[in-house]
Amino acid sequence: MNSAADRRPNVIWVFGDQHRAQALGCNGDSNVHTPNIDNLAAGGVNFNRALSGFPLCCPTRGSLLTGRYPHHCVPGHERRLPEDQPTIANVFNEEGYETAYFGKWHLDGFQESEGRGAYHIVPPERRGGFRRWIGYENNNSPWDCWVHGGEGEDAFHYRLPGFETDEMTNLFIDYIRERGEEQKAGDANSFFAVLSVQAPHNPYMAPEAFRREHTPGNVELRPNVPPIARVRDEAQVNLSGYYAMIENLDWNLGRIRESLREAGLDLDTHIVFFSDHGDMHGSHGQFHKTSPWEEAIRVPFMIGGERPFYGRITGTSSALLNHVDVAPTTLGLCGIETPEWMEGTDYSSHRLPGRGRAEDDEPDSAYLQSVIPTGHGHSIDKPWRGIITKDGWKFVCFEGVSWLMFNLNEDPYELANMAHNSVYAGKRAELLGKLREWIERTGDSFELPEN
């Protein structure tokens, strides 16, 4: 154990599922009130261009834990995290940290065509190296959620007594209280703990106290939702529940922050808040995920907590922080070097002066992928690759053919596709060259168009 003088900071992840970056008060959405998330951003750094490079649960989760791209880790839906692949938890364990994971896992490769994911038991050796693990493989029924953990005679599997996000937060708060008691007793190691909740993933349901403020009729849609009655009606119905779930998640983040204060850990604990990917909700006539449009790939990402202002950087960051960058950045917050097997970038210097990579040495673009399509309804049914550049361009290809090209600076809602406009042939060639570099640099395999 470490003494108080030399103990390194704690860090926690709090992340939801399918929460798009645009759906926050601090990011300008008038449909939703998120005071606790907004306060976290106000006292920390809001990465307002953060990305989910593969907007699908399983691949993104593999990249979050390993700092590796999906084609090297979890390339598709219901694919298993390789058993010999170390994770961020292994790194923290080696550094003397306590590690814990609570909530949705979705990395054991269970095929739900064979049964319900909530009843599947992830064996201890496939829980990512976390020393404490209470979770579930997958569950899309927030009032009927089952969790498991332990091993041997100490194994357990039970149904949560209430709404999934509330109950998983209760378990997470219990863990924080334990760490606080250990610290008060002078018997504590630093810790890395993860809370992964289902909200605001469909089905879009929330407790009454949060749902009563949101009805389909008062939802304002984004300008890129087309004037098609079927699309707009479905989007408004879904969003009324979606925003209620986000407000419930926000309330639970407030509970977590209060528990850290009560435990005397608030000034020792970095809080990293994000999502695995976004949700289209009718934009461009699309729903759910797996798309390269902004609503699916942009995610909330904030680093706050610990010291809110003094000696810390606050405000917004325009870094193109991607899913592979979350683990290196988290390690950087604790002064731990990124292991060689991680492929991402440490952006901790955007919160802590002098940490991580110098800004002028950061990537000038971010890599986007759909490696193995799901084939689900409301999904893009072909593999694609793409990039977003620091100067605001997006370019995406299907195999052998250009697909999308936008100047996000002038067209943030992606209404003018220039991928097949000869006026922009030079820019297309430039972006295609950058995309080819990403494919070669990451050891990916994909047939690009010739021009």
Short mmCIF file of C-alpha atoms in Angstrom, two decimals:
data_model
loop_
_atom_site.label_atom_id
_atom_site.label_comp_id
_atom_site.label_asym_id
_atom_site.label_seq_id
_atom_site.Cartn_x
_atom_site.Cartn_y
_atom_site.Cartn_z
CA MET A 1 0.00 0.00 0.00
CA ASN A 2 1.06 3.63 -0.52
CA SER A 3 1.31 6.37 2.07
CA ALA A 4 -0.83 9.47 1.62
CA ALA A 5 2.26 11.42 0.62
CA ASP A 6 3.22 9.25 -2.34
CA ARG A 7 -0.18 7.86 -3.35
CA ARG A 8 -1.05 8.58 -6.97
CA PRO A 9 -4.46 9.95 -7.99
CA ASN A 10 -7.48 7.75 -8.40
CA VAL A 11 -9.40 7.76 -11.66
CA ILE A 12 -12.91 6.66 -12.53
CA TRP A 13 -14.70 6.14 -15.82
CA VAL A 14 -18.43 6.79 -16.01
CA PHE A 15 -19.84 5.98 -19.42
CA GLY A 16 -23.15 5.32 -21.06
CA ASP A 17 -24.15 3.50 -24.21
CA GLN A 18 -25.33 5.27 -27.37
CA HIS A 19 -25.10 8.77 -25.86
CA ARG A 20 -24.30 11.18 -28.68
CA ALA A 21 -22.19 14.25 -27.96
CA GLN A 22 -24.86 16.64 -29.19
CA ALA A 23 -27.30 15.52 -26.47
CA LEU A 24 -25.96 17.60 -23.58
CA GLY A 25 -26.91 20.96 -22.16
CA CYS A 26 -23.30 22.17 -22.24
CA ASN A 27 -23.05 21.16 -25.90
CA GLY A 28 -26.08 23.22 -26.87
CA ASP A 29 -29.05 20.81 -26.86
CA SER A 30 -32.14 22.66 -25.61
CA ASN A 31 -34.09 19.40 -25.19
CA VAL A 32 -32.11 18.20 -22.19
CA HIS A 33 -30.92 19.46 -18.81
CA THR A 34 -27.62 17.97 -17.63
CA PRO A 35 -26.42 20.11 -14.72
CA ASN A 36 -23.99 17.59 -13.26
CA ILE A 37 -22.35 16.74 -16.57
CA ASP A 38 -22.26 20.46 -17.40
CA ASN A 39 -20.59 21.22 -14.06
CA LEU A 40 -18.03 18.48 -14.67
CA ALA A 41 -17.23 20.11 -18.02
CA ALA A 42 -17.15 23.61 -16.50
CA GLY A 43 -14.61 22.56 -13.88
CA GLY A 44 -12.60 20.40 -16.26
CA VAL A 45 -12.01 19.93 -19.97
CA ASN A 46 -14.74 19.24 -22.52
CA PHE A 47 -13.27 17.43 -25.55
CA ASN A 48 -15.88 18.75 -27.96
CA ARG A 49 -14.56 16.82 -30.98
CA ALA A 50 -14.18 13.39 -29.32
CA LEU A 51 -14.97 10.35 -31.44
CA SER A 52 -16.07 6.76 -31.47
CA GLY A 53 -13.95 5.45 -34.34
CA PHE A 54 -16.18 2.37 -34.76
CA PRO A 55 -19.69 3.37 -33.61
CA LEU A 56 -20.77 -0.02 -32.31
CA CYS A 57 -20.76 -1.36 -28.74
CA CYS A 58 -18.43 -4.38 -28.80
CA PRO A 59 -15.62 -3.01 -31.01
CA THR A 60 -15.54 0.32 -29.19
CA ARG A 61 -15.47 -1.36 -25.79
CA GLY A 62 -12.56 -3.51 -26.87
CA SER A 63 -10.67 -0.39 -27.97
CA LEU A 64 -11.53 1.48 -24.76
CA LEU A 65 -9.99 -1.24 -22.61
CA THR A 66 -6.96 -2.02 -24.77
CA GLY A 67 -6.07 1.14 -26.67
CA ARG A 68 -6.01 -0.99 -29.84
CA TYR A 69 -7.95 -0.60 -33.07
CA PRO A 70 -10.90 -2.98 -33.63
CA HIS A 71 -9.22 -4.94 -36.43
CA HIS A 72 -6.53 -5.87 -33.88
CA CYS A 73 -8.93 -6.56 -31.04
CA VAL A 74 -12.74 -6.84 -31.31
CA PRO A 75 -13.68 -6.45 -35.00
CA GLY A 76 -17.45 -6.83 -34.79
CA HIS A 77 -20.65 -7.40 -32.86
CA GLU A 78 -20.68 -10.28 -30.35
CA ARG A 79 -16.95 -10.91 -30.82
CA ARG A 80 -14.83 -11.83 -27.81
CA LEU A 81 -11.98 -9.79 -26.38
CA PRO A 82 -8.90 -11.95 -27.10
CA GLU A 83 -7.98 -13.87 -23.96
CA ASP A 84 -4.27 -13.11 -24.27
CA GLN A 85 -4.88 -9.37 -24.76
CA PRO A 86 -3.84 -7.24 -21.75
CA THR A 87 -6.11 -4.35 -20.78
CA ILE A 88 -5.79 -1.05 -18.97
CA ALA A 89 -6.75 -2.92 -15.78
CA ASN A 90 -3.63 -5.09 -16.07
CA VAL A 91 -1.48 -1.98 -16.33
CA PHE A 92 -3.08 -0.41 -13.26
CA ASN A 93 -2.77 -3.70 -11.35
CA GLU A 94 0.96 -3.78 -12.09
CA GLU A 95 1.24 -0.21 -10.80
CA GLY A 96 -0.29 -1.19 -7.44
CA TYR A 97 -3.79 0.16 -8.08
CA GLU A 98 -7.03 -1.47 -7.03
CA THR A 99 -9.21 -2.06 -10.09
CA ALA A 100 -12.96 -2.54 -10.39
CA TYR A 101 -15.57 -2.79 -13.13
CA PHE A 102 -19.33 -2.38 -12.72
CA GLY A 103 -21.95 -2.79 -15.43
CA LYS A 104 -22.28 -3.69 -19.08
CA TRP A 105 -19.39 -5.73 -20.51
CA HIS A 106 -20.41 -7.02 -23.98
CA LEU A 107 -16.95 -8.42 -24.66
CA ASP A 108 -17.36 -12.15 -24.06
CA GLY A 109 -18.62 -12.99 -27.55
CA PHE A 110 -21.93 -14.44 -26.39
CA GLN A 111 -24.34 -14.96 -29.29
CA GLU A 112 -27.78 -13.79 -28.24
CA SER A 113 -29.34 -15.92 -30.95
CA GLU A 114 -28.60 -18.73 -28.46
CA GLY A 115 -30.24 -17.07 -25.45
CA ARG A 116 -30.43 -13.93 -23.37
CA GLY A 117 -27.15 -12.12 -22.66
CA ALA A 118 -28.23 -11.16 -19.14
CA TYR A 119 -28.10 -14.84 -18.12
CA HIS A 120 -24.68 -15.49 -19.62
CA ILE A 121 -21.89 -15.76 -17.04
CA VAL A 122 -18.58 -14.19 -18.06
CA PRO A 123 -15.91 -16.46 -16.49
CA PRO A 124 -13.42 -14.77 -14.13
CA GLU A 125 -10.48 -15.25 -16.48
CA ARG A 126 -12.33 -13.24 -19.18
CA ARG A 127 -13.16 -10.18 -17.08
CA GLY A 128 -10.33 -8.03 -18.36
CA GLY A 129 -8.04 -8.39 -15.35
CA PHE A 130 -10.22 -6.29 -13.02
CA ARG A 131 -9.78 -7.37 -9.42
CA ARG A 132 -13.43 -6.70 -8.65
CA TRP A 133 -16.03 -7.24 -11.36
CA ILE A 134 -19.82 -7.00 -11.07
CA GLY A 135 -21.52 -6.88 -14.42
CA TYR A 136 -23.47 -8.45 -17.22
CA GLU A 137 -22.65 -9.37 -20.80
CA ASN A 138 -25.58 -7.49 -22.34
CA ASN A 139 -29.09 -6.48 -21.33
CA ASN A 140 -31.67 -4.32 -23.07
CA SER A 141 -34.34 -4.35 -20.38
CA PRO A 142 -33.45 -1.76 -17.74
CA TRP A 143 -36.01 -2.92 -15.13
CA ASP A 144 -35.04 -6.57 -15.57
CA CYS A 145 -31.26 -6.53 -15.34
CA TRP A 146 -29.19 -9.38 -13.91
CA VAL A 147 -25.62 -9.03 -12.67
CA HIS A 148 -22.98 -11.55 -11.68
CA GLY A 149 -19.46 -11.70 -10.31
CA GLY A 150 -17.20 -13.53 -7.89
CA GLU A 151 -15.96 -17.04 -8.50
CA GLY A 152 -16.17 -20.49 -6.95
CA GLU A 153 -18.12 -20.51 -3.71
CA ASP A 154 -18.27 -16.70 -3.79
CA ALA A 155 -19.93 -16.51 -7.22
CA PHE A 156 -23.29 -14.76 -7.44
CA HIS A 157 -25.95 -13.94 -10.03
CA TYR A 158 -29.03 -11.92 -9.14
CA ARG A 159 -31.63 -9.53 -10.51
CA LEU A 160 -31.17 -5.86 -9.70
CA PRO A 161 -34.09 -4.53 -7.63
CA GLY A 162 -34.69 -1.37 -9.69
CA PHE A 163 -33.73 0.65 -12.77
CA GLU A 164 -30.37 -0.50 -14.15
CA THR A 165 -28.57 2.86 -14.10
CA ASP A 166 -29.68 3.63 -10.54
CA GLU A 167 -28.78 0.20 -9.22
CA MET A 168 -25.38 -0.01 -10.91
CA THR A 169 -24.63 3.44 -9.49
CA ASN A 170 -25.59 2.17 -6.03
CA LEU A 171 -23.00 -0.61 -6.35
CA PHE A 172 -20.42 1.86 -7.62
CA ILE A 173 -21.07 4.22 -4.71
CA ASP A 174 -20.66 1.33 -2.26
CA TYR A 175 -17.22 0.74 -3.79
CA ILE A 176 -16.30 4.42 -3.40
CA ARG A 177 -17.37 4.35 0.23
CA GLU A 178 -15.16 1.31 0.85
CA ARG A 179 -12.19 3.11 -0.66
CA GLY A 180 -12.97 6.16 1.47
CA GLU A 181 -13.05 4.10 4.67
CA GLU A 182 -9.72 2.53 3.76
CA GLN A 183 -8.21 5.94 3.16
CA LYS A 184 -9.45 7.24 6.51
CA ALA A 185 -7.90 4.19 8.17
CA GLY A 186 -4.57 4.86 6.41
CA ASP A 187 -4.85 1.54 4.60
CA ALA A 188 -5.58 2.49 0.99
CA ASN A 189 -4.12 2.00 -2.44
CA SER A 190 -5.07 4.25 -5.33
CA PHE A 191 -7.87 2.87 -7.50
CA PHE A 192 -9.17 2.77 -11.06
CA ALA A 193 -12.89 2.03 -11.23
CA VAL A 194 -15.33 1.83 -14.14
CA LEU A 195 -19.09 2.33 -14.21
CA SER A 196 -20.59 1.24 -17.55
CA VAL A 197 -24.36 1.67 -17.78
CA GLN A 198 -26.93 0.80 -20.42
CA ALA A 199 -28.50 4.26 -20.67
CA PRO A 200 -29.40 5.90 -23.00
CA HIS A 201 -29.40 2.81 -25.27
CA ASN A 202 -32.75 1.68 -26.61
CA PRO A 203 -35.36 0.75 -25.45
CA TYR A 204 -35.76 4.40 -24.52
CA MET A 205 -37.33 4.12 -21.07
CA ALA A 206 -36.64 5.99 -17.84
CA PRO A 207 -38.08 6.32 -14.32
CA GLU A 208 -41.23 8.41 -14.10
CA ALA A 209 -39.57 11.36 -12.33
CA PHE A 210 -37.36 11.88 -15.38
CA ARG A 211 -39.78 10.81 -18.12
CA ARG A 212 -42.60 13.16 -17.12
CA GLU A 213 -40.70 16.19 -18.44
CA HIS A 214 -40.28 14.72 -21.91
CA THR A 215 -43.01 13.99 -24.47
CA PRO A 216 -42.66 13.49 -28.22
CA GLY A 217 -44.47 16.75 -28.91
CA ASN A 218 -41.88 18.92 -27.18
CA VAL A 219 -38.80 17.38 -28.81
CA GLU A 220 -36.93 19.68 -31.20
CA LEU A 221 -35.25 17.67 -33.95
CA ARG A 222 -31.90 18.42 -35.54
CA PRO A 223 -31.99 20.25 -38.89
CA ASN A 224 -30.73 17.17 -40.76
CA VAL A 225 -33.77 15.04 -39.87
CA PRO A 226 -35.66 14.92 -43.20
CA PRO A 227 -39.29 16.06 -43.56
CA ILE A 228 -40.62 12.51 -43.73
CA ALA A 229 -43.47 11.94 -41.29
CA ARG A 230 -42.50 8.36 -40.49
CA VAL A 231 -38.90 9.32 -39.68
CA ARG A 232 -39.79 12.41 -37.65
CA ASP A 233 -42.50 10.64 -35.65
CA GLU A 234 -40.19 7.76 -34.71
CA ALA A 235 -37.37 10.14 -33.82
CA GLN A 236 -39.55 12.25 -31.53
CA VAL A 237 -41.01 9.24 -29.72
CA ASN A 238 -37.56 7.72 -29.20
CA LEU A 239 -35.90 10.99 -28.20
CA SER A 240 -38.48 11.70 -25.50
CA GLY A 241 -37.27 8.57 -23.70
CA TYR A 242 -33.63 9.10 -24.69
CA TYR A 243 -33.45 12.54 -23.09
CA ALA A 244 -35.13 11.24 -19.94
CA MET A 245 -32.49 8.49 -19.69
CA ILE A 246 -29.71 11.06 -20.11
CA GLU A 247 -31.15 13.20 -17.33
CA ASN A 248 -31.30 10.11 -15.10
CA LEU A 249 -27.64 9.37 -15.92
CA ASP A 250 -26.80 12.99 -15.12
CA TRP A 251 -28.53 12.67 -11.73
CA ASN A 252 -26.54 9.53 -11.00
CA LEU A 253 -23.29 11.29 -11.90
CA GLY A 254 -24.24 13.89 -9.30
CA ARG A 255 -24.72 11.10 -6.74
CA ILE A 256 -21.26 9.73 -7.57
CA ARG A 257 -19.63 13.13 -7.15
CA GLU A 258 -21.37 13.61 -3.80
CA SER A 259 -20.20 10.17 -2.65
CA LEU A 260 -16.62 11.11 -3.54
CA ARG A 261 -16.93 14.27 -1.44
CA GLU A 262 -18.41 12.36 1.50
CA ALA A 263 -15.62 9.78 1.28
CA GLY A 264 -12.95 12.48 1.21
CA LEU A 265 -11.82 11.34 -2.24
CA ASP A 266 -13.08 14.15 -4.47
CA LEU A 267 -9.78 16.06 -4.61
CA ASP A 268 -7.83 12.85 -5.30
CA THR A 269 -9.99 11.42 -8.09
CA HIS A 270 -10.07 12.24 -11.80
CA ILE A 271 -13.49 11.70 -13.38
CA VAL A 272 -13.62 10.72 -17.05
CA PHE A 273 -17.14 10.85 -18.50
CA PHE A 274 -17.91 9.60 -22.02
CA SER A 275 -19.94 7.20 -24.16
CA ASP A 276 -19.10 4.28 -26.41
CA HIS A 277 -20.82 5.83 -29.47
CA GLY A 278 -23.77 7.96 -30.48
CA ASP A 279 -27.26 7.50 -31.93
CA MET A 280 -28.68 8.87 -35.21
CA HIS A 281 -32.30 9.44 -34.11
CA GLY A 282 -33.57 10.24 -37.58
CA SER A 283 -30.71 12.41 -38.84
CA HIS A 284 -30.27 11.68 -42.57
CA GLY A 285 -33.22 9.29 -42.17
CA GLN A 286 -31.04 6.90 -40.12
CA PHE A 287 -31.48 5.37 -36.66
CA HIS A 288 -29.17 3.89 -34.03
CA LYS A 289 -25.44 3.44 -34.88
CA THR A 290 -22.77 1.96 -37.23
CA SER A 291 -22.92 5.12 -39.39
CA PRO A 292 -20.08 7.59 -39.99
CA TRP A 293 -22.33 10.65 -39.63
CA GLU A 294 -21.70 13.03 -36.74
CA GLU A 295 -24.64 11.90 -34.61
CA ALA A 296 -23.25 8.33 -34.44
CA ILE A 297 -19.51 8.97 -34.13
CA ARG A 298 -19.37 12.02 -31.85
CA VAL A 299 -19.40 11.23 -28.13
CA PRO A 300 -19.31 13.23 -24.91
CA PHE A 301 -15.85 13.23 -23.40
CA MET A 302 -14.90 15.22 -20.31
CA ILE A 303 -12.10 15.05 -17.80
CA GLY A 304 -12.95 16.72 -14.51
CA GLY A 305 -12.98 16.15 -10.80
CA GLU A 306 -9.74 16.11 -8.81
CA ARG A 307 -8.66 19.78 -8.60
CA PRO A 308 -11.34 21.75 -10.44
CA PHE A 309 -9.25 24.80 -11.39
CA TYR A 310 -5.95 25.51 -9.70
CA GLY A 311 -3.02 23.96 -11.51
CA ARG A 312 -5.33 22.32 -14.02
CA ILE A 313 -6.42 23.18 -17.55
CA THR A 314 -10.11 23.97 -17.99
CA GLY A 315 -12.33 24.85 -20.93
CA THR A 316 -12.68 23.04 -24.23
CA SER A 317 -10.26 20.94 -26.25
CA SER A 318 -10.51 20.46 -30.01
CA ALA A 319 -8.36 17.31 -29.93
CA LEU A 320 -9.67 14.47 -32.12
CA LEU A 321 -9.62 12.07 -29.19
CA ASN A 322 -10.67 8.63 -30.45
CA HIS A 323 -11.70 5.37 -28.75
CA VAL A 324 -8.11 4.05 -28.80
CA ASP A 325 -6.93 7.18 -26.97
CA VAL A 326 -9.06 6.77 -23.84
CA ALA A 327 -6.82 4.20 -22.12
CA PRO A 328 -3.50 6.01 -22.81
CA THR A 329 -5.05 9.32 -21.69
CA THR A 330 -6.35 7.74 -18.48
CA LEU A 331 -2.96 6.27 -17.68
CA GLY A 332 -1.40 9.67 -18.38
CA LEU A 333 -3.65 11.32 -15.80
CA CYS A 334 -2.00 9.05 -13.22
CA GLY A 335 1.54 9.55 -14.47
CA ILE A 336 1.73 6.05 -15.97
CA GLU A 337 3.49 5.58 -19.30
CA THR A 338 1.51 4.16 -22.21
CA PRO A 339 2.56 0.54 -22.86
CA GLU A 340 3.90 -0.24 -26.33
CA TRP A 341 1.00 -2.51 -27.22
CA MET A 342 -1.48 0.37 -26.99
CA GLU A 343 -1.94 2.17 -30.32
CA GLY A 344 -3.64 5.33 -29.08
CA THR A 345 -2.43 8.79 -28.06
CA ASP A 346 -2.13 10.17 -24.52
CA TYR A 347 -4.10 13.43 -24.40
CA SER A 348 -3.73 13.97 -20.64
CA SER A 349 -1.75 17.15 -21.34
CA HIS A 350 -5.04 18.80 -22.28
CA ARG A 351 -5.97 18.54 -18.58
CA LEU A 352 -2.60 18.37 -16.80
CA PRO A 353 0.09 20.83 -17.93
CA GLY A 354 3.26 19.08 -19.10
CA ARG A 355 1.74 15.60 -19.45
CA GLY A 356 1.29 13.43 -22.52
CA ARG A 357 2.35 14.26 -26.05
CA ALA A 358 3.00 17.83 -27.17
CA GLU A 359 0.04 19.22 -29.09
CA ASP A 360 2.08 19.83 -32.26
CA ASP A 361 3.09 16.14 -32.18
CA GLU A 362 -0.50 14.84 -32.03
CA PRO A 363 -2.18 13.16 -35.02
CA ASP A 364 -3.64 15.59 -37.56
CA SER A 365 -6.58 13.26 -38.20
CA ALA A 366 -8.52 10.37 -36.68
CA TYR A 367 -9.27 6.96 -38.18
CA LEU A 368 -12.87 5.72 -38.60
CA GLN A 369 -13.90 2.12 -39.31
CA SER A 370 -16.71 -0.36 -39.66
CA VAL A 371 -14.81 -3.63 -39.94
CA ILE A 372 -17.56 -6.27 -39.74
CA PRO A 373 -21.11 -4.93 -40.26
CA THR A 374 -23.82 -6.26 -37.96
CA GLY A 375 -26.51 -6.75 -40.58
CA HIS A 376 -29.01 -5.41 -38.03
CA GLY A 377 -31.90 -3.23 -39.09
CA HIS A 378 -31.07 0.50 -39.18
CA SER A 379 -27.38 -0.22 -39.75
CA ILE A 380 -24.98 0.34 -42.62
CA ASP A 381 -24.65 -3.12 -44.14
CA LYS A 382 -21.27 -2.66 -45.86
CA PRO A 383 -17.77 -2.23 -44.37
CA TRP A 384 -16.40 1.30 -44.58
CA ARG A 385 -13.31 3.31 -43.64
CA GLY A 386 -12.85 7.02 -43.15
CA ILE A 387 -10.99 9.89 -41.54
CA ILE A 388 -11.72 13.20 -39.88
CA THR A 389 -9.01 15.83 -40.10
CA LYS A 390 -8.05 18.43 -37.56
CA ASP A 391 -8.93 21.16 -40.06
CA GLY A 392 -12.52 19.91 -40.28
CA TRP A 393 -12.85 17.54 -43.25
CA LYS A 394 -14.49 14.12 -43.25
CA PHE A 395 -13.97 11.49 -45.93
CA VAL A 396 -15.49 7.98 -45.95
CA CYS A 397 -15.26 5.08 -48.46
CA PHE A 398 -16.98 1.84 -49.15
CA GLU A 399 -14.69 -0.79 -50.64
CA GLY A 400 -13.52 0.50 -54.00
CA VAL A 401 -15.71 3.63 -54.06
CA SER A 402 -15.83 7.00 -52.33
CA TRP A 403 -19.01 7.53 -50.31
CA LEU A 404 -19.08 10.70 -48.16
CA MET A 405 -17.06 13.91 -48.04
CA PHE A 406 -17.97 16.94 -45.95
CA ASN A 407 -16.41 20.21 -44.89
CA LEU A 408 -17.65 20.21 -41.30
CA ASN A 409 -16.54 23.80 -40.76
CA GLU A 410 -19.22 25.13 -43.10
CA ASP A 411 -21.55 22.13 -43.06
CA PRO A 412 -21.81 20.72 -39.50
CA TYR A 413 -25.08 18.91 -40.30
CA GLU A 414 -23.51 17.16 -43.34
CA LEU A 415 -26.07 18.27 -45.88
CA ALA A 416 -23.74 18.73 -48.87
CA ASN A 417 -21.91 15.54 -49.87
CA MET A 418 -18.93 16.44 -52.09
CA ALA A 419 -17.49 12.94 -52.54
CA HIS A 420 -18.46 12.80 -56.23
CA ASN A 421 -18.18 16.48 -57.12
CA SER A 422 -15.31 17.06 -59.55
CA VAL A 423 -14.82 20.59 -58.20
CA TYR A 424 -13.37 18.94 -55.08
CA ALA A 425 -11.34 16.23 -56.84
CA GLY A 426 -8.06 17.62 -55.51
CA LYS A 427 -9.28 17.64 -51.92
CA ARG A 428 -10.70 14.15 -52.35
CA ALA A 429 -7.32 12.89 -53.55
CA GLU A 430 -5.61 14.52 -50.56
CA LEU A 431 -8.04 12.93 -48.08
CA LEU A 432 -7.80 9.57 -49.83
CA GLY A 433 -4.03 9.75 -49.39
CA LYS A 434 -4.41 10.42 -45.66
CA LEU A 435 -6.83 7.53 -45.35
CA ARG A 436 -4.37 5.23 -47.14
CA GLU A 437 -1.70 6.26 -44.64
CA TRP A 438 -3.97 5.29 -41.73
CA ILE A 439 -4.71 1.89 -43.26
CA GLU A 440 -1.01 1.20 -43.76
CA ARG A 441 0.05 2.61 -40.38
CA THR A 442 -2.46 0.50 -38.45
CA GLY A 443 -1.94 -2.68 -40.48
CA ASP A 444 -5.54 -2.67 -41.65
CA SER A 445 -6.79 -4.25 -44.88
CA PHE A 446 -9.32 -2.45 -47.07
CA GLU A 447 -9.74 -1.85 -50.81
CA LEU A 448 -9.69 1.91 -51.40
CA PRO A 449 -10.92 3.63 -54.55
CA GLU A 450 -8.26 4.65 -57.05
CA ASN A 451 -9.24 8.32 -56.91
#
